[in-house]
Amino acid sequence: MFKTCASVCLFLIGSIETVGATPSSGSDRLLKRLWPGDKLTSSYGGVLNPQKAAVDESMPDYSIVPELPSLSDRWRGTIRSVHSKSAAKYVAITLDYCELCTNVNGYQSQVIKYLRDQNVPATLFISGKWMRSHPDIAQQLIVDPLFEIGNHAWSHANFGIAPVDLIEQQVLATQAQYILLRDQIAQTALSIGMGDEMSLIPPQPVLFRLPYGRCNDVSLQRLQHFGLKVIQWNHVGLEGYPATQSACEAFVDKLHSGSIVLLHGNHVPKHTLSFLQKVIPLLRQKGFTCVTVSTLLETGTAVVIQDGYFVKPADNLSLDTQFGFMGTGVRK
Ligand SMILES: [Zn+2]
């Protein structure tokens, strides 16, 4: 049974470590070799939206996914931010690449181009189905050390109301799709004498983001069992609204060191690029350093609750009736 207990389940976990211990999330050498010059899809300068009919959306065999060690009970729940212990100010920009059963969401290349041009690290929570429908782009993002890849379920199922077997499918099929794409990269790297670079690319994602921010005790227990830390946010970007300079300044004023910002990298909502173009310079003016979520977790103590709401508890419950447990509006 779903229950909202954010108000009573707040506790702090984690440890203080140095940012220098950050795990690698890719290989710049391999990226430049496999996609030299303007071959990176972010150079296209537009929205790439594959034709739905041309996309193979079948779910991969997820029996290939090696088991990650289960997380201890202290990590059970959703991480909304980090109590940073560092004198430096850190913030994690996160972008979701959602894709429901019923659509193919495309790719707003300018967002990634801006982050690359500005050398801004980010954590990308990618739907497994999006990885399958955008394989070349997904491989570029997997190899790029600027970006950390997290799991955003296969097709955006609602983890607050979906049956447990569907939840497991959604998680593991996404891990499998990442592994399949990584295996293809490894074969190419090996063929050009760069197989050693693969040690820099994580074998599979270790972070998860809940579609719609929805969860329940069972889904959080399964994610803990699968060894995936659930990363939500404590600040929602100005998505769906014009990113005016004054609104962006007000947004940055609310951030503190250890904040996690929710954005989307697809072409819907439409204002992510203009938001970033204003917010990143403001963050730098205020002395913030952008880091991936994994790096942010190393800077202090994770704030863990048992809910995944947007701004305040229960503000996402209405999505249950809009999209159903398959995340498509169809309850089957
Ligand atoms: Zn999403």
Short mmCIF file of C-alpha atoms and ligand atoms in Angstrom, two decimals:
data_model
loop_
_atom_site.label_atom_id
_atom_site.label_comp_id
_atom_site.label_asym_id
_atom_site.label_seq_id
_atom_site.Cartn_x
_atom_site.Cartn_y
_atom_site.Cartn_z
CA MET A 1 0.00 0.00 0.00
CA PHE A 2 1.28 3.44 -0.88
CA LYS A 3 1.82 5.82 1.94
CA THR A 4 3.33 9.24 2.10
CA CYS A 5 5.58 9.55 5.08
CA ALA A 6 8.08 12.17 4.03
CA SER A 7 7.39 14.23 7.10
CA VAL A 8 8.20 11.44 9.51
CA CYS A 9 10.90 9.55 7.66
CA LEU A 10 13.50 12.27 7.21
CA PHE A 11 16.91 11.14 8.24
CA LEU A 12 20.44 11.74 7.14
CA ILE A 13 22.94 9.27 5.85
CA GLY A 14 26.28 9.24 4.12
CA SER A 15 29.83 10.06 4.87
CA ILE A 16 32.23 12.86 4.27
CA GLU A 17 34.71 12.04 1.60
CA THR A 18 36.79 14.07 -0.75
CA VAL A 19 35.52 15.05 -4.17
CA GLY A 20 38.83 13.79 -5.53
CA ALA A 21 37.57 10.22 -5.09
CA THR A 22 34.95 10.71 -7.82
CA PRO A 23 34.48 7.60 -9.98
CA SER A 24 35.02 8.01 -13.69
CA SER A 25 31.94 8.26 -15.89
CA GLY A 26 33.57 8.02 -19.32
CA SER A 27 36.54 8.48 -21.59
CA ASP A 28 37.27 11.71 -23.41
CA ARG A 29 39.90 9.99 -25.56
CA LEU A 30 37.43 7.37 -26.73
CA LEU A 31 34.71 9.98 -27.31
CA LYS A 32 36.98 12.05 -29.56
CA ARG A 33 38.13 8.98 -31.44
CA LEU A 34 34.69 7.48 -32.05
CA TRP A 35 32.92 10.77 -32.81
CA PRO A 36 35.62 13.13 -34.08
CA GLY A 37 35.05 16.75 -35.03
CA ASP A 38 31.41 17.50 -35.70
CA LYS A 39 30.29 13.86 -35.54
CA LEU A 40 28.84 14.29 -32.06
CA THR A 41 25.08 14.52 -32.43
CA SER A 42 25.03 17.65 -30.25
CA SER A 43 26.60 19.44 -33.22
CA TYR A 44 23.39 19.02 -35.23
CA GLY A 45 21.97 22.11 -33.54
CA GLY A 46 18.36 21.00 -33.57
CA VAL A 47 15.84 18.56 -32.23
CA LEU A 48 16.37 15.03 -33.44
CA ASN A 49 13.15 13.09 -33.30
CA PRO A 50 13.24 9.56 -34.73
CA GLN A 51 10.19 8.36 -36.56
CA LYS A 52 8.24 6.14 -34.19
CA ALA A 53 7.61 3.55 -36.90
CA ALA A 54 11.36 3.16 -37.46
CA VAL A 55 12.15 2.43 -33.83
CA ASP A 56 12.63 -1.06 -32.41
CA GLU A 57 11.02 -0.69 -28.99
CA SER A 58 11.27 -4.31 -27.91
CA MET A 59 12.53 -4.88 -24.40
CA PRO A 60 15.94 -6.59 -24.21
CA ASP A 61 16.61 -9.85 -22.37
CA TYR A 62 17.45 -8.63 -18.90
CA SER A 63 18.78 -11.94 -17.65
CA ILE A 64 22.15 -10.60 -18.85
CA VAL A 65 22.24 -7.98 -16.06
CA PRO A 66 24.82 -8.83 -13.39
CA GLU A 67 23.50 -8.34 -9.87
CA LEU A 68 24.74 -5.27 -8.08
CA PRO A 69 25.24 -5.60 -4.32
CA SER A 70 22.08 -4.61 -2.46
CA LEU A 71 22.23 -1.33 -0.60
CA SER A 72 22.12 -1.19 3.17
CA ASP A 73 18.89 -0.07 4.82
CA ARG A 74 20.23 3.41 5.41
CA TRP A 75 20.02 4.04 1.63
CA ARG A 76 16.41 2.83 1.36
CA GLY A 77 14.33 5.78 0.20
CA THR A 78 14.82 8.74 -2.10
CA ILE A 79 17.69 11.20 -1.95
CA ARG A 80 16.51 14.80 -2.34
CA SER A 81 19.71 16.72 -1.64
CA VAL A 82 23.00 16.55 0.20
CA HIS A 83 23.99 18.35 3.39
CA SER A 84 27.34 19.45 2.07
CA LYS A 85 30.17 19.56 4.60
CA SER A 86 32.53 21.28 2.24
CA ALA A 87 33.44 24.96 2.31
CA ALA A 88 33.02 24.93 -1.47
CA LYS A 89 29.52 25.18 -2.95
CA TYR A 90 28.31 22.30 -5.09
CA VAL A 91 25.13 21.76 -7.08
CA ALA A 92 24.07 18.84 -9.28
CA ILE A 93 22.25 19.52 -12.54
CA THR A 94 20.14 16.51 -13.54
CA LEU A 95 18.27 16.00 -16.79
CA ASP A 96 15.66 13.34 -17.38
CA TYR A 97 15.20 11.65 -20.75
CA CYS A 98 11.72 10.21 -20.34
CA GLU A 99 10.01 8.03 -22.91
CA LEU A 100 6.58 6.50 -22.45
CA CYS A 101 5.24 3.38 -24.19
CA THR A 102 3.19 5.56 -26.46
CA ASN A 103 5.77 7.96 -27.86
CA VAL A 104 9.34 8.57 -28.99
CA ASN A 105 10.57 11.69 -27.28
CA GLY A 106 13.50 12.90 -29.37
CA TYR A 107 16.62 14.74 -28.29
CA GLN A 108 17.24 18.45 -27.84
CA SER A 109 20.82 18.53 -29.04
CA GLN A 110 21.39 22.19 -28.06
CA VAL A 111 21.05 21.34 -24.38
CA ILE A 112 23.91 18.83 -24.50
CA LYS A 113 25.90 21.11 -26.82
CA TYR A 114 25.60 23.96 -24.30
CA LEU A 115 26.72 21.73 -21.41
CA ARG A 116 29.65 20.46 -23.47
CA ASP A 117 30.65 23.94 -24.64
CA GLN A 118 30.49 25.23 -21.05
CA ASN A 119 32.11 22.08 -19.60
CA VAL A 120 29.22 21.59 -17.15
CA PRO A 121 28.95 18.06 -15.71
CA ALA A 122 25.45 16.64 -15.34
CA THR A 123 23.70 13.44 -14.38
CA LEU A 124 21.32 12.15 -17.05
CA PHE A 125 18.48 9.84 -16.01
CA ILE A 126 17.60 8.00 -19.20
CA SER A 127 14.64 5.77 -19.97
CA GLY A 128 15.74 2.37 -21.30
CA LYS A 129 13.34 2.71 -24.21
CA TRP A 130 14.87 6.12 -25.05
CA MET A 131 18.33 4.50 -25.11
CA ARG A 132 16.95 1.91 -27.54
CA SER A 133 15.25 4.49 -29.78
CA HIS A 134 18.27 6.83 -29.77
CA PRO A 135 21.18 4.33 -29.68
CA ASP A 136 23.94 6.44 -31.25
CA ILE A 137 23.19 9.47 -29.08
CA ALA A 138 22.91 7.27 -25.99
CA GLN A 139 26.31 5.75 -26.74
CA GLN A 140 27.84 9.23 -27.04
CA LEU A 141 26.37 10.18 -23.67
CA ILE A 142 27.59 6.93 -22.10
CA VAL A 143 31.16 7.51 -23.32
CA ASP A 144 31.28 11.24 -22.52
CA PRO A 145 33.02 11.73 -19.12
CA LEU A 146 31.07 14.94 -18.59
CA PHE A 147 27.88 12.96 -18.08
CA GLU A 148 26.88 10.35 -15.55
CA ILE A 149 24.10 8.01 -16.69
CA GLY A 150 21.28 6.94 -14.37
CA ASN A 151 18.30 4.63 -14.88
CA HIS A 152 14.88 6.26 -15.45
CA ALA A 153 12.86 3.03 -15.91
CA TRP A 154 12.10 1.41 -19.26
CA SER A 155 8.96 3.30 -20.28
CA HIS A 156 8.17 5.62 -17.38
CA ALA A 157 5.96 3.28 -15.40
CA ASN A 158 4.51 4.65 -12.18
CA PHE A 159 6.43 3.03 -9.29
CA GLY A 160 3.74 4.13 -6.85
CA ILE A 161 1.02 1.92 -8.32
CA ALA A 162 2.63 -0.59 -10.73
CA PRO A 163 2.78 -4.32 -9.86
CA VAL A 164 6.13 -5.47 -8.51
CA ASP A 165 6.91 -7.69 -11.51
CA LEU A 166 6.47 -4.70 -13.84
CA ILE A 167 8.69 -2.58 -11.61
CA GLU A 168 11.44 -5.18 -11.82
CA GLN A 169 11.10 -5.36 -15.62
CA GLN A 170 11.28 -1.59 -15.95
CA VAL A 171 14.46 -1.41 -13.88
CA LEU A 172 16.33 -4.41 -15.27
CA ALA A 173 15.47 -3.89 -18.96
CA THR A 174 16.97 -0.41 -18.69
CA GLN A 175 20.12 -1.77 -17.09
CA ALA A 176 20.25 -4.36 -19.90
CA GLN A 177 19.86 -1.75 -22.63
CA TYR A 178 22.76 0.26 -21.18
CA ILE A 179 24.88 -2.91 -21.04
CA LEU A 180 24.05 -3.79 -24.67
CA LEU A 181 25.04 -0.33 -25.88
CA ARG A 182 28.19 -0.41 -23.74
CA ASP A 183 29.08 -3.84 -25.19
CA GLN A 184 28.82 -2.40 -28.71
CA ILE A 185 31.09 0.48 -27.70
CA ALA A 186 33.54 -2.04 -26.20
CA GLN A 187 33.67 -4.06 -29.43
CA THR A 188 34.46 -0.93 -31.43
CA ALA A 189 37.01 0.25 -28.88
CA LEU A 190 38.71 -3.12 -28.98
CA SER A 191 38.84 -3.08 -32.79
CA ILE A 192 40.74 0.22 -32.78
CA GLY A 193 43.13 -0.72 -29.98
CA MET A 194 41.37 1.34 -27.30
CA GLY A 195 39.86 -1.48 -25.25
CA ASP A 196 41.61 -0.23 -22.10
CA GLU A 197 39.47 2.93 -22.17
CA MET A 198 36.41 0.84 -21.31
CA SER A 199 37.61 0.58 -17.71
CA LEU A 200 36.63 4.25 -17.40
CA ILE A 201 33.02 3.61 -18.40
CA PRO A 202 30.75 2.27 -15.63
CA PRO A 203 29.58 -1.32 -16.26
CA GLN A 204 25.98 -0.32 -15.50
CA PRO A 205 24.10 2.57 -13.87
CA VAL A 206 24.03 2.73 -10.07
CA LEU A 207 21.54 5.59 -9.73
CA PHE A 208 17.79 5.58 -10.40
CA ARG A 209 15.17 8.29 -10.78
CA LEU A 210 11.50 7.58 -10.17
CA PRO A 211 9.18 8.47 -13.08
CA TYR A 212 6.68 11.08 -11.83
CA GLY A 213 8.55 10.94 -8.54
CA ARG A 214 6.14 8.16 -7.52
CA CYS A 215 7.09 5.28 -5.27
CA ASN A 216 5.83 3.07 -2.45
CA ASP A 217 7.43 0.85 0.18
CA VAL A 218 7.66 -2.11 -2.20
CA SER A 219 9.27 -0.24 -5.11
CA LEU A 220 11.80 1.42 -2.79
CA GLN A 221 12.62 -1.99 -1.32
CA ARG A 222 13.15 -3.48 -4.80
CA LEU A 223 15.40 -0.58 -5.87
CA GLN A 224 17.41 -1.05 -2.66
CA HIS A 225 17.66 -4.75 -3.49
CA PHE A 226 18.87 -3.95 -7.02
CA GLY A 227 21.63 -1.75 -5.60
CA LEU A 228 20.32 1.48 -7.13
CA LYS A 229 20.32 4.73 -5.15
CA VAL A 230 17.13 6.67 -5.86
CA ILE A 231 17.92 10.29 -6.72
CA GLN A 232 15.12 12.85 -6.79
CA TRP A 233 15.59 16.62 -6.35
CA ASN A 234 14.97 19.53 -4.02
CA HIS A 235 14.59 22.15 -6.77
CA VAL A 236 12.47 21.87 -9.92
CA GLY A 237 13.79 23.86 -12.88
CA LEU A 238 11.54 26.35 -14.65
CA GLU A 239 10.25 23.85 -17.11
CA GLY A 240 7.27 24.67 -19.23
CA TYR A 241 7.62 28.36 -18.43
CA PRO A 242 9.64 31.12 -20.08
CA ALA A 243 13.03 31.31 -18.40
CA THR A 244 13.18 35.04 -17.79
CA GLN A 245 16.31 36.55 -16.28
CA SER A 246 14.50 37.60 -13.11
CA ALA A 247 12.93 34.15 -12.66
CA CYS A 248 16.31 32.49 -13.12
CA GLU A 249 17.91 34.85 -10.60
CA ALA A 250 15.15 34.03 -8.09
CA PHE A 251 15.70 30.33 -8.75
CA VAL A 252 19.45 30.50 -8.12
CA ASP A 253 18.89 32.54 -4.95
CA LYS A 254 16.97 29.57 -3.49
CA LEU A 255 19.76 27.04 -4.11
CA HIS A 256 22.22 25.96 -1.45
CA SER A 257 25.29 23.81 -1.59
CA GLY A 258 24.13 20.22 -2.00
CA SER A 259 21.06 21.04 -4.07
CA ILE A 260 19.86 18.72 -6.82
CA VAL A 261 18.07 20.41 -9.74
CA LEU A 262 15.47 18.62 -11.90
CA LEU A 263 15.43 19.42 -15.61
CA HIS A 264 14.56 17.53 -18.80
CA GLY A 265 16.76 17.01 -21.85
CA ASN A 266 14.06 16.16 -24.37
CA HIS A 267 12.41 18.80 -26.50
CA VAL A 268 9.43 18.87 -24.12
CA PRO A 269 9.42 20.99 -21.98
CA LYS A 270 10.84 23.61 -24.30
CA HIS A 271 12.74 26.01 -22.08
CA THR A 272 15.55 23.90 -20.66
CA LEU A 273 18.18 25.47 -22.92
CA SER A 274 17.31 29.10 -22.18
CA PHE A 275 17.04 28.21 -18.48
CA LEU A 276 20.56 26.71 -18.48
CA GLN A 277 21.97 29.61 -20.50
CA LYS A 278 20.88 31.99 -17.74
CA VAL A 279 21.30 29.79 -14.67
CA ILE A 280 24.80 28.40 -15.31
CA PRO A 281 26.47 31.86 -15.45
CA LEU A 282 24.51 32.89 -12.34
CA LEU A 283 25.68 29.78 -10.50
CA ARG A 284 29.27 30.57 -11.39
CA GLN A 285 28.87 34.17 -10.27
CA LYS A 286 27.68 32.90 -6.90
CA GLY A 287 30.60 30.51 -6.56
CA PHE A 288 28.78 27.21 -7.21
CA THR A 289 30.55 24.33 -8.91
CA CYS A 290 28.35 21.98 -10.93
CA VAL A 291 29.06 18.30 -10.29
CA THR A 292 27.44 14.96 -11.01
CA VAL A 293 25.17 13.43 -8.39
CA SER A 294 27.78 10.81 -7.48
CA THR A 295 30.28 13.56 -6.82
CA LEU A 296 27.73 15.55 -4.84
CA LEU A 297 27.09 12.51 -2.63
CA GLU A 298 30.78 12.51 -1.75
CA THR A 299 30.67 16.06 -0.45
CA GLY A 300 28.44 15.47 2.54
CA THR A 301 25.45 13.65 3.95
CA ALA A 302 22.54 12.56 1.78
CA VAL A 303 19.05 13.70 2.79
CA VAL A 304 16.83 10.63 2.44
CA ILE A 305 13.05 10.53 2.68
CA GLN A 306 10.43 7.97 1.66
CA ASP A 307 8.68 9.94 -1.08
CA GLY A 308 9.50 11.49 -4.45
CA TYR A 309 7.17 14.48 -4.77
CA PHE A 310 7.96 17.52 -6.92
CA VAL A 311 7.73 20.48 -4.52
CA LYS A 312 5.57 19.33 -1.62
CA PRO A 313 4.21 15.94 -0.51
CA ALA A 314 1.34 14.50 -2.57
CA ASP A 315 1.72 17.03 -5.40
CA ASN A 316 2.29 14.17 -7.86
CA LEU A 317 -0.58 11.88 -6.86
CA SER A 318 -2.89 13.28 -9.55
CA LEU A 319 -0.54 11.79 -12.15
CA ASP A 320 -1.72 8.30 -11.12
CA THR A 321 -5.06 8.84 -12.82
CA GLN A 322 -3.61 10.72 -15.80
CA PHE A 323 -1.07 8.13 -16.83
CA GLY A 324 -1.93 4.84 -15.10
CA PHE A 325 0.67 2.40 -13.86
CA MET A 326 2.18 1.89 -17.31
CA GLY A 327 2.86 5.61 -17.48
CA THR A 328 0.89 5.94 -20.69
CA GLY A 329 -2.64 6.71 -19.64
CA VAL A 330 -3.54 3.07 -20.28
CA ARG A 331 -4.11 0.91 -17.20
CA LYS A 332 -2.80 -2.36 -18.58
ZN ZN B 1 10.61 11.21 -16.48
#
